[in-house]
Tab-separated table of C-alpha atoms in Angstrom:
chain	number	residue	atom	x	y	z
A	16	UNK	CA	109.186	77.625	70.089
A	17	UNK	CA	109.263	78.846	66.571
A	18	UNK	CA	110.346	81.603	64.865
A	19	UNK	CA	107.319	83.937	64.844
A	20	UNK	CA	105.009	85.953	62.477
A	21	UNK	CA	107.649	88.997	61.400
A	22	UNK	CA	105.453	92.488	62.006
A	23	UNK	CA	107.412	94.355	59.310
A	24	UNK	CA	110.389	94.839	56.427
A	25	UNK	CA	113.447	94.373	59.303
A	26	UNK	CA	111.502	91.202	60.890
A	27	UNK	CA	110.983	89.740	57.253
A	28	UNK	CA	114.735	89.979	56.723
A	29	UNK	CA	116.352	89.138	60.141
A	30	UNK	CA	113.625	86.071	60.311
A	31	UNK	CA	114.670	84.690	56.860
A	32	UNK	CA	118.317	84.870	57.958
A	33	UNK	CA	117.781	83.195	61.273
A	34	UNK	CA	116.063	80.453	59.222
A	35	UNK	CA	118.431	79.940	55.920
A	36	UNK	CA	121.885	81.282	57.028
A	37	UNK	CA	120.899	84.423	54.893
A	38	UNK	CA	122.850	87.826	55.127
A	39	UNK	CA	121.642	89.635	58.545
A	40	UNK	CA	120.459	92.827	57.532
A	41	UNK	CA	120.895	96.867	59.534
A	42	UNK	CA	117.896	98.582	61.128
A	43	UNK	CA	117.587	100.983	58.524
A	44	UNK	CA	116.247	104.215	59.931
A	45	UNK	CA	112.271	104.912	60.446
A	46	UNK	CA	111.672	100.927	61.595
A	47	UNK	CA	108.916	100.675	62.726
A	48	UNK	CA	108.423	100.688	66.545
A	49	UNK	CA	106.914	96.865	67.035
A	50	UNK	CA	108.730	95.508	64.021
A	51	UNK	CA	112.035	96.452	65.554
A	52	UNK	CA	110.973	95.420	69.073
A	53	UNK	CA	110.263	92.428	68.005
A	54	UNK	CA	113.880	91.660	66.279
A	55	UNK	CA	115.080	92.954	69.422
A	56	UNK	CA	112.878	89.941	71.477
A	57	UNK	CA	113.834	87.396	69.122
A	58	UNK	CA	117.573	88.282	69.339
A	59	UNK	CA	117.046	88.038	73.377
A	60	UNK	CA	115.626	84.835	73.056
A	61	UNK	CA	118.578	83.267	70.741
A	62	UNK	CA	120.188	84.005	74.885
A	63	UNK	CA	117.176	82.142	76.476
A	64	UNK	CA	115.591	79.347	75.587
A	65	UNK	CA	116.226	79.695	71.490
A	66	UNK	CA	113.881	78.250	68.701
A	67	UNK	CA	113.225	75.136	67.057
A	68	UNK	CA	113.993	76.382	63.880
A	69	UNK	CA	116.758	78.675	64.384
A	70	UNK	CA	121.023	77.058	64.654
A	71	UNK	CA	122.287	77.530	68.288
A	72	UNK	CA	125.201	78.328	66.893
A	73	UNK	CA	123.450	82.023	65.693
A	74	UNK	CA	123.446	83.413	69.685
A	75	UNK	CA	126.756	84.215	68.956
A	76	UNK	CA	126.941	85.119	65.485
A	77	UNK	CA	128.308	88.901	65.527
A	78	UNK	CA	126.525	90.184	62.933
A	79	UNK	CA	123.683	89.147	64.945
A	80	UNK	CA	125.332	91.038	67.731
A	81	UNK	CA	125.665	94.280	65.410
A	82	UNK	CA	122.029	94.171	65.297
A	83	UNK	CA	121.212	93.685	68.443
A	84	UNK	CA	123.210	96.364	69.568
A	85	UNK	CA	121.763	98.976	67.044
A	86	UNK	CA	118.487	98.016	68.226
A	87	UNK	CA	119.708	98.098	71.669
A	88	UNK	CA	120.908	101.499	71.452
A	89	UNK	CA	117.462	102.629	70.134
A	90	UNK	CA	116.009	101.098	73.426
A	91	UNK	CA	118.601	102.679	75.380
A	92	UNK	CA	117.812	105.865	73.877
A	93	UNK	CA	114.072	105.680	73.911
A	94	UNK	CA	114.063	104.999	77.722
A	95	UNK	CA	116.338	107.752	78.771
A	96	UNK	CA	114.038	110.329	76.794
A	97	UNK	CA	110.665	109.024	78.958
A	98	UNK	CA	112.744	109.266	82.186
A	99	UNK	CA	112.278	112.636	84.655
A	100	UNK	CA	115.661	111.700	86.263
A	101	UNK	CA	116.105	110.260	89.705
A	102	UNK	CA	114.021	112.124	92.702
A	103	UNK	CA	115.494	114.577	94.761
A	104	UNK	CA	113.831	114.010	98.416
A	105	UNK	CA	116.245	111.385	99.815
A	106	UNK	CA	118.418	108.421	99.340
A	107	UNK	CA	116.862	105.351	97.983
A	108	UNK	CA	115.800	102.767	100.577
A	109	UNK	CA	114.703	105.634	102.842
A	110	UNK	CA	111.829	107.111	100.246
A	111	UNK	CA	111.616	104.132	97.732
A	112	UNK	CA	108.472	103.051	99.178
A	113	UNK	CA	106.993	106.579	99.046
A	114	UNK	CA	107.925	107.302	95.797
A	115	UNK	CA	106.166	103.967	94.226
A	116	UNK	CA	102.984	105.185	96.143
A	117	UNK	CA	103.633	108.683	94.101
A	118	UNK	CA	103.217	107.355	90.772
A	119	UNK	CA	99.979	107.060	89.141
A	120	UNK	CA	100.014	104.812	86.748
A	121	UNK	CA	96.929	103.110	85.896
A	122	UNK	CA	95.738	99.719	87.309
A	123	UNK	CA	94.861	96.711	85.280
A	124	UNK	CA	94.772	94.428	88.614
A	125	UNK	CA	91.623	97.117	89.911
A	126	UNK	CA	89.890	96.543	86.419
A	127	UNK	CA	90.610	92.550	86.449
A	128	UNK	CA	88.713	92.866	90.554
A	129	UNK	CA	85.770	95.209	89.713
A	130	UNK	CA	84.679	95.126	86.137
A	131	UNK	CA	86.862	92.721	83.412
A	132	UNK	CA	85.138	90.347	81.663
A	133	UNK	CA	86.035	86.518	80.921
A	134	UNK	CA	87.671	87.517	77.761
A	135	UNK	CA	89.820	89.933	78.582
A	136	UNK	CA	91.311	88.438	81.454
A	137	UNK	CA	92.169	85.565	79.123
A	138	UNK	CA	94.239	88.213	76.694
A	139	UNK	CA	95.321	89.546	79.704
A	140	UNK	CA	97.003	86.194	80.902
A	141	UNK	CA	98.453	85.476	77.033
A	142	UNK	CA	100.305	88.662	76.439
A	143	UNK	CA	101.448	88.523	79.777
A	144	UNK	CA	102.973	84.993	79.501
A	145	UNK	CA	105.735	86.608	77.576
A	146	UNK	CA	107.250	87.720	80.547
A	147	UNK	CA	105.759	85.290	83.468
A	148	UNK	CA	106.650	82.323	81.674
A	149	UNK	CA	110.570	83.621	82.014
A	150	UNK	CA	109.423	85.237	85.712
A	151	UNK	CA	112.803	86.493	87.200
A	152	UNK	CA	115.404	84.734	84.599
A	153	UNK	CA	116.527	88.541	83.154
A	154	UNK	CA	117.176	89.078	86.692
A	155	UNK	CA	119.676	86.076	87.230
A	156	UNK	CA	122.250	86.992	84.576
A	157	UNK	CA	122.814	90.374	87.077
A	158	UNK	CA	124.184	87.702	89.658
A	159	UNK	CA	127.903	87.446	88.480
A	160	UNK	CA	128.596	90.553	88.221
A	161	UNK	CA	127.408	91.922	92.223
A	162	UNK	CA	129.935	92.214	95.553
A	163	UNK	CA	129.544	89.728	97.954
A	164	UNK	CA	126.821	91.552	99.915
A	165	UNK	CA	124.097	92.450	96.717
A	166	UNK	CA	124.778	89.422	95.496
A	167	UNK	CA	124.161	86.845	98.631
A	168	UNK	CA	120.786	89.338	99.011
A	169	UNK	CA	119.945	88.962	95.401
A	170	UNK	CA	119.876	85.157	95.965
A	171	UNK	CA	117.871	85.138	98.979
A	172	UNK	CA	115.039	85.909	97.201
A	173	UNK	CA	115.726	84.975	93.725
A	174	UNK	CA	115.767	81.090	95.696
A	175	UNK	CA	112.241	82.092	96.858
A	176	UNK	CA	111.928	83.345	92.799
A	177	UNK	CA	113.081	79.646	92.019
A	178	UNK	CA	110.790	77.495	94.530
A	179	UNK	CA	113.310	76.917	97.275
A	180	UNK	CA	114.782	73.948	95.546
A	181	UNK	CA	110.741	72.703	94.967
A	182	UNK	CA	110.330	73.023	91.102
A	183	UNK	CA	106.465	72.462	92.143
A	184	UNK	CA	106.777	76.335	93.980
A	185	UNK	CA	108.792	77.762	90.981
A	186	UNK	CA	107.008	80.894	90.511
A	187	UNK	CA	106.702	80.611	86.388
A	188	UNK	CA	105.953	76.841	86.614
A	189	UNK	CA	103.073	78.344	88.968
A	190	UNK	CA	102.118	80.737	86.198
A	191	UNK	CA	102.370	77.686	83.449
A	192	UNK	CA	100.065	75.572	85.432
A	193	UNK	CA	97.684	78.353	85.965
A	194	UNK	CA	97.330	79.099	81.857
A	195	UNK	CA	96.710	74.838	81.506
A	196	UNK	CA	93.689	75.235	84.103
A	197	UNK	CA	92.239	77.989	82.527
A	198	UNK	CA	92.641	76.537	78.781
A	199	UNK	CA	95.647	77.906	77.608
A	200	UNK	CA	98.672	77.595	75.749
A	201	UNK	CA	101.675	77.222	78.911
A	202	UNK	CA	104.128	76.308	76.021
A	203	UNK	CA	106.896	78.903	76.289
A	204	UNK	CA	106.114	82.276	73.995
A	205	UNK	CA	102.968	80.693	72.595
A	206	UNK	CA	101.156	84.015	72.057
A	207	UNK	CA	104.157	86.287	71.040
A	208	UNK	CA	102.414	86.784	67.801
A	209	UNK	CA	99.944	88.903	69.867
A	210	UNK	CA	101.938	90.575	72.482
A	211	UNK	CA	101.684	94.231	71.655
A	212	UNK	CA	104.607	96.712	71.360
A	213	UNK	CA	104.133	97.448	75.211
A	214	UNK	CA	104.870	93.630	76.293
A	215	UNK	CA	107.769	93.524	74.024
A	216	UNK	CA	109.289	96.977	75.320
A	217	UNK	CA	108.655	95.639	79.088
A	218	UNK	CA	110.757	92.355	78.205
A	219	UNK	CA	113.343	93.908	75.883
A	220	UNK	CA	113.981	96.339	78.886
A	221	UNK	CA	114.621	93.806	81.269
A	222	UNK	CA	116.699	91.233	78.912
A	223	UNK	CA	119.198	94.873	78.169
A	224	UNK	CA	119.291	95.250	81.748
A	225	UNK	CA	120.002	91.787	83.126
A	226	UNK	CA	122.496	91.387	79.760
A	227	UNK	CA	124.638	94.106	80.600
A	228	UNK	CA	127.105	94.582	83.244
A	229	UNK	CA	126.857	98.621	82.744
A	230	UNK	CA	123.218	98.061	83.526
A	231	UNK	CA	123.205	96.022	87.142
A	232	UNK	CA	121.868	99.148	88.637
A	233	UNK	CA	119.221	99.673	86.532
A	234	UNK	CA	118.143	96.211	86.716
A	235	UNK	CA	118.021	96.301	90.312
A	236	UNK	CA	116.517	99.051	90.583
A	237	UNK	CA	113.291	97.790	88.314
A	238	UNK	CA	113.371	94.365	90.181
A	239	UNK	CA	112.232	96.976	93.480
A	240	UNK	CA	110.099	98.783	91.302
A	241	UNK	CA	108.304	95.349	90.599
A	242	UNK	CA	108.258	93.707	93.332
A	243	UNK	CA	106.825	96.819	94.929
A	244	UNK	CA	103.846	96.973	92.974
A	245	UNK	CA	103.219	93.739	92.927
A	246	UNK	CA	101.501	92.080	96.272
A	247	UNK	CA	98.445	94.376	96.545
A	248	UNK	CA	97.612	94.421	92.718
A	249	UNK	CA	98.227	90.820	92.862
A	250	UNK	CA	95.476	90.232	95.943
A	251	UNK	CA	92.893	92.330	93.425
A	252	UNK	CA	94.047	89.847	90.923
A	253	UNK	CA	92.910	86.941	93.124
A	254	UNK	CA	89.381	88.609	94.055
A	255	UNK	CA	89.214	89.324	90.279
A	256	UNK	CA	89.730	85.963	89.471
A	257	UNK	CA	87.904	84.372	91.988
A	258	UNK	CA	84.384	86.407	90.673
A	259	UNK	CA	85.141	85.350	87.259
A	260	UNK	CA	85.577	81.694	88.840
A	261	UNK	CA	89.250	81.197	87.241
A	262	UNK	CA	90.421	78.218	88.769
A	263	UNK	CA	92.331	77.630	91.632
A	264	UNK	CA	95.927	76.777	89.650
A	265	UNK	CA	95.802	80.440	88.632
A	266	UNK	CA	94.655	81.824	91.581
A	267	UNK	CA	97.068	80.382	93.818
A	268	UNK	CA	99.663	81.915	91.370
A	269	UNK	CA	98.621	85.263	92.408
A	270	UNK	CA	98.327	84.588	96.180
A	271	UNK	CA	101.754	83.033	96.246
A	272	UNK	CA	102.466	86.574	94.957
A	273	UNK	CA	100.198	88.433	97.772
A	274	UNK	CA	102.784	86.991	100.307
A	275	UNK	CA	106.204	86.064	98.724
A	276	UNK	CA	106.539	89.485	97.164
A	277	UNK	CA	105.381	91.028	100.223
A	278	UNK	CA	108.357	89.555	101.315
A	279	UNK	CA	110.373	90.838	98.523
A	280	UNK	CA	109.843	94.067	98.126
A	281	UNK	CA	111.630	94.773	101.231
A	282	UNK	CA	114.389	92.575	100.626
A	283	UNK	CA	114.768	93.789	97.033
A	284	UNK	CA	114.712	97.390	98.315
A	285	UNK	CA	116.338	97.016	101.560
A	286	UNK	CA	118.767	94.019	101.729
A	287	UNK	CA	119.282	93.762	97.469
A	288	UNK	CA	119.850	97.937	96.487
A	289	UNK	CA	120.563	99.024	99.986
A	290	UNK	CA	124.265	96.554	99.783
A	291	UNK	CA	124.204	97.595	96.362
A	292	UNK	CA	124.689	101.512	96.616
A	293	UNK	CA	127.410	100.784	99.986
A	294	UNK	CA	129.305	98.907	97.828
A	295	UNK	CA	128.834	101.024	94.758
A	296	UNK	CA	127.212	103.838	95.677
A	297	UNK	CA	127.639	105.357	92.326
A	298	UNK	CA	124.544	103.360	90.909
A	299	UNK	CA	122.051	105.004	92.503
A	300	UNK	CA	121.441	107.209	89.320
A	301	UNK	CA	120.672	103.690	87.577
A	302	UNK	CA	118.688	102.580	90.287
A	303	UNK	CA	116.080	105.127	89.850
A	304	UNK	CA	116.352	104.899	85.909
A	305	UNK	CA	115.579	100.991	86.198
A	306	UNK	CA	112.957	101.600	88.881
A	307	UNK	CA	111.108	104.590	86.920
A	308	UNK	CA	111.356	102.000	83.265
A	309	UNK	CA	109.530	99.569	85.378
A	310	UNK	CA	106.422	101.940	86.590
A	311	UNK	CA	106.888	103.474	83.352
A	312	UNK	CA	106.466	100.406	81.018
A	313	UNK	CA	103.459	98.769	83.101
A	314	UNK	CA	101.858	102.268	82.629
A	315	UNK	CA	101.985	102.261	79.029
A	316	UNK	CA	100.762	98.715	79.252
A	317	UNK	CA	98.434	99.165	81.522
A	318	UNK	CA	96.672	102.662	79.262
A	319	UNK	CA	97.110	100.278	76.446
A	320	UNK	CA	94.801	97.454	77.536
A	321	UNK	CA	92.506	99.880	79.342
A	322	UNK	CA	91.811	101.485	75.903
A	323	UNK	CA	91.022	98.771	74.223
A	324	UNK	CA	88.547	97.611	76.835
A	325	UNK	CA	87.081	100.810	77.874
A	326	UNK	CA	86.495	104.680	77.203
A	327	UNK	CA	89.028	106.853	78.097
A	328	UNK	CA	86.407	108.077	80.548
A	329	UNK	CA	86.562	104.362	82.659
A	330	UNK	CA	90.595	104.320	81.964
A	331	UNK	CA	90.616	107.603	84.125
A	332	UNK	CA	88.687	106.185	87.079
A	333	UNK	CA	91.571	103.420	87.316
A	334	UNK	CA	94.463	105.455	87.646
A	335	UNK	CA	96.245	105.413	91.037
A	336	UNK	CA	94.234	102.460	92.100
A	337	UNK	CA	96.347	100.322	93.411
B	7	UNK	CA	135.505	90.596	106.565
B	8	UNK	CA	132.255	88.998	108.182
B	9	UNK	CA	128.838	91.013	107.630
B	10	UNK	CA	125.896	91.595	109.589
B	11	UNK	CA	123.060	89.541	108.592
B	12	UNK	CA	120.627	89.049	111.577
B	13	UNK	CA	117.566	86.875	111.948
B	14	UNK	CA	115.330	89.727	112.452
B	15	UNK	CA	114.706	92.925	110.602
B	16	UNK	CA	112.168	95.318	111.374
B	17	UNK	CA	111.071	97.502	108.129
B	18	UNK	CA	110.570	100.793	108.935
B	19	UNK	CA	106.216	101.452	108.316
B	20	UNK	CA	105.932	97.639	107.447
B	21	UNK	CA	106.845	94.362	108.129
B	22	UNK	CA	109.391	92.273	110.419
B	23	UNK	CA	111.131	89.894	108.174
B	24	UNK	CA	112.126	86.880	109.368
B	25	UNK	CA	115.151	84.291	108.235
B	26	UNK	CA	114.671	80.677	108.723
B	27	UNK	CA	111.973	78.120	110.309
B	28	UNK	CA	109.666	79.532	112.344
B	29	UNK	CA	106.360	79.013	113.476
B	30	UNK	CA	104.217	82.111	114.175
B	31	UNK	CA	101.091	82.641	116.358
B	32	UNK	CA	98.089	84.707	114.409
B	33	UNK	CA	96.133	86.916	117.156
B	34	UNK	CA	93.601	83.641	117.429
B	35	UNK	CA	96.595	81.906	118.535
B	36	UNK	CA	96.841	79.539	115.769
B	37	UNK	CA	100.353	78.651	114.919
B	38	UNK	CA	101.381	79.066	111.175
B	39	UNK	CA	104.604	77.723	109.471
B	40	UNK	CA	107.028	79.440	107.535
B	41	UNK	CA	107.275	78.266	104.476
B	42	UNK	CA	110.027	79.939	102.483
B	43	UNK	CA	113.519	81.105	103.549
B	44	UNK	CA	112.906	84.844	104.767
B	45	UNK	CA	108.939	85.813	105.900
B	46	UNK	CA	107.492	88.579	106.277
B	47	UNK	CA	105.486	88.720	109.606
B	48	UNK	CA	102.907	91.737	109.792
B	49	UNK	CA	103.406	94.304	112.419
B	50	UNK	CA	99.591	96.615	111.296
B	51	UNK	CA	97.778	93.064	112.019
B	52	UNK	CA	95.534	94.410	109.134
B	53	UNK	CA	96.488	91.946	106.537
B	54	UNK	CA	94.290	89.587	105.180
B	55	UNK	CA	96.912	86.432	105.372
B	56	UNK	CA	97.902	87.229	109.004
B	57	UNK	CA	99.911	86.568	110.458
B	58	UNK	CA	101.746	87.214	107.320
B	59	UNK	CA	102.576	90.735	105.450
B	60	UNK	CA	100.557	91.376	102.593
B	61	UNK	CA	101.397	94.945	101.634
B	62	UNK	CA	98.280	96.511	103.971
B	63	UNK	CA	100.066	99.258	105.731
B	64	UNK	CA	101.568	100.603	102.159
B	65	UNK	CA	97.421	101.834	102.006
B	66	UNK	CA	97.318	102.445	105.950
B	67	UNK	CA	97.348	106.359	106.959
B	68	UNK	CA	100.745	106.924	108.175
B	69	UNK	CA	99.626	107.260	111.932
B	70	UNK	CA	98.367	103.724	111.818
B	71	UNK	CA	101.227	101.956	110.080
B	72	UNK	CA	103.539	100.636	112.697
B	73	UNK	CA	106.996	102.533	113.539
């Protein structure tokens, strides 16, 4: 991957730095919303996979890391304002479940089943490459830093995550073969240049979580939140896809989903946060906060999409749809 | 310090989840395969992937989602 199309003054800066050695410049304040997400992406990705064009040696470089954490702290900040605070009906793996079903965020997977067209499934699948083409990494740098219990848990399913051993069942090698069937880019972060404030905020949240220790809670708590609200939507997805005759590569990337995160919502929920909060018990705050970003962030997403596609009328009609 | 960590667990409204190789009748008797290291076996025997979970009872009134 290169370095990709800056959206604003801070990306023109930090890009030309990352590419000539160049001083790294401040967020200076009123940055734009997507220009700054964006820096904040392509400082994440110096920790993942990197670019082409860009010195490894920069991942490290702490004025790099004084930027990311200014930007950081904006996220931080951002997030906290959208959140209502953590429930107050019970403890967490006792009402999880019926607080997901509470929420009412839209439903892109109810759109993709009834009513999407060919193109918009297809922008659908790019933007959402971002993430699926990474699917679970933010999640693995939380590993090191669990007790024995959370962290034995997390790994039962993040092996499922990882294809058992089988790279052929690895669950964004799935996703990559899916976008080659259906005519797509699978390279990794192909389409960033298009992925839309919302995508970047939904990846930035997770990379902050999974990158720091102070945040294992809250990254926990949105891998429940996920894998929650993912098996039903992703059987819609299927049926969706399956009407628009996608083929099969890409719909057997969604009904490995139907049944593996079937699976894993209850692990993630029971066996993953319920050893979390008995050996720390004091995270169950950021459990909530991580689990309400998640719902939160795919909402946002989800109105997004559904307003460009439709009136605000149809977007209405797909709310609490699961 | 050992921990529990048993071969069966039985989610409250949902599934049983299952650790390790297993095979597992449907209700036409056909015997399916687990395939990765925990399954989730479905206890509402609405699914559509029996005899396999697949989120059903989350959309089940309560009275019909199993204990």
């Amino acid at each position: 991957m290169k370095i990709p199309r800056p959206r604003g003054a801070l990306t023109e800066v930090l890009f030309e730095s990352l590419l000539t050695g160049s001083d790294v410049p401040s967020a200076p304040a009123g940055t734009d919303d997507t220009d700054a997400a964006l820096a904040l992406w392509v400082l994440y990705e110096l920790h993942h996979h990197g670019f082409d064009d860009v010195d490894d040696e920069r991942e490290w470089d702490p004025d790099l890391l004084r930027l990311r954490a200014e930007l950081e702290r904006d996220l931080e900040d951002r997030l906290r304002e959208r959140w209502t605070g953590p429930p107050t009906t019970g403890a967490f793996t006792a009402t999880f479940f019926d607080w997901v079903a509470e929420q009412d965020g839209v439903s892109l997977a109810a759109h993709v089943h009834r009513d999407a067209d060919r193109d918009q499934v297809l922008e659908l699948l790019r933007v959402r490459s971002i993430y699926h083409l990474q699917e679970s990494d933010p999640t693995a740098w939380v590993v090191p830093r669990l007790g024995v219990r959370s962290k034995a848990a997390l790994m039962e399913l993040q092996y499922d995550e990882y294809g058992n051993g089988d790279p052929n069942r690895l669950h964004h090698h799935l996703y990559a073969l899916g976008m080659e069937a259906s005519g797509l880019d699978a390279s990794y972060g192909a389409y960033i240049d298009e992925a839309p404030l919302e995508i970047l905020e939904q990846n930035n949240a997770m990379s902050l979580f999974g990158l720091h220790r102070r945040f294992r809670g809250a990254a926990l708590g949105h891998l429940a939140a996920f894998e929650a609200t993912s098996s039903l939507p992703s059987r819609r997805m299927m049926q969706g896809l399956e009407r628009l005759e996608f083929p099969a590569e890409l719909v057997d990337y969604y009904a490995e989903h139907v049944e593996a995160d079937a699976v894993h919502e209850q692990l993630a929920v029971r066996t993953i946060c319920g050893s979390l909060l008995e050996e720390e018990p004091q995270l169950e705050e950021s459990l909530w906060f991580g689990a309400f970003t998640c719902l939160d962030l795919e909402d946002r997403f989800g109105r997004l999409m559904l307003d460009r596609w439709l009136s605000a009328e149809l977007t209405a009609e797909c709310q609490d749809v699961a | 310090m050992s921990f529990d960590h048993p071969d069966a667990i039985l989610c409250p409204g949902g599934p049983m989840l299952i650790r390790g190789n297993h095979a597992v009748e449907d209700p036409d008797g056909v015997p399916h395969g687990t395939t990765r290291p925990v399954s989730a076996v479905c206890r509402c025997l609405k699914s559509s992937s029996l005899p396999w979970c697949d989120g059903t009872h989350k959309v089940l009134p309560a009275d019909l989602r199993p204990a």
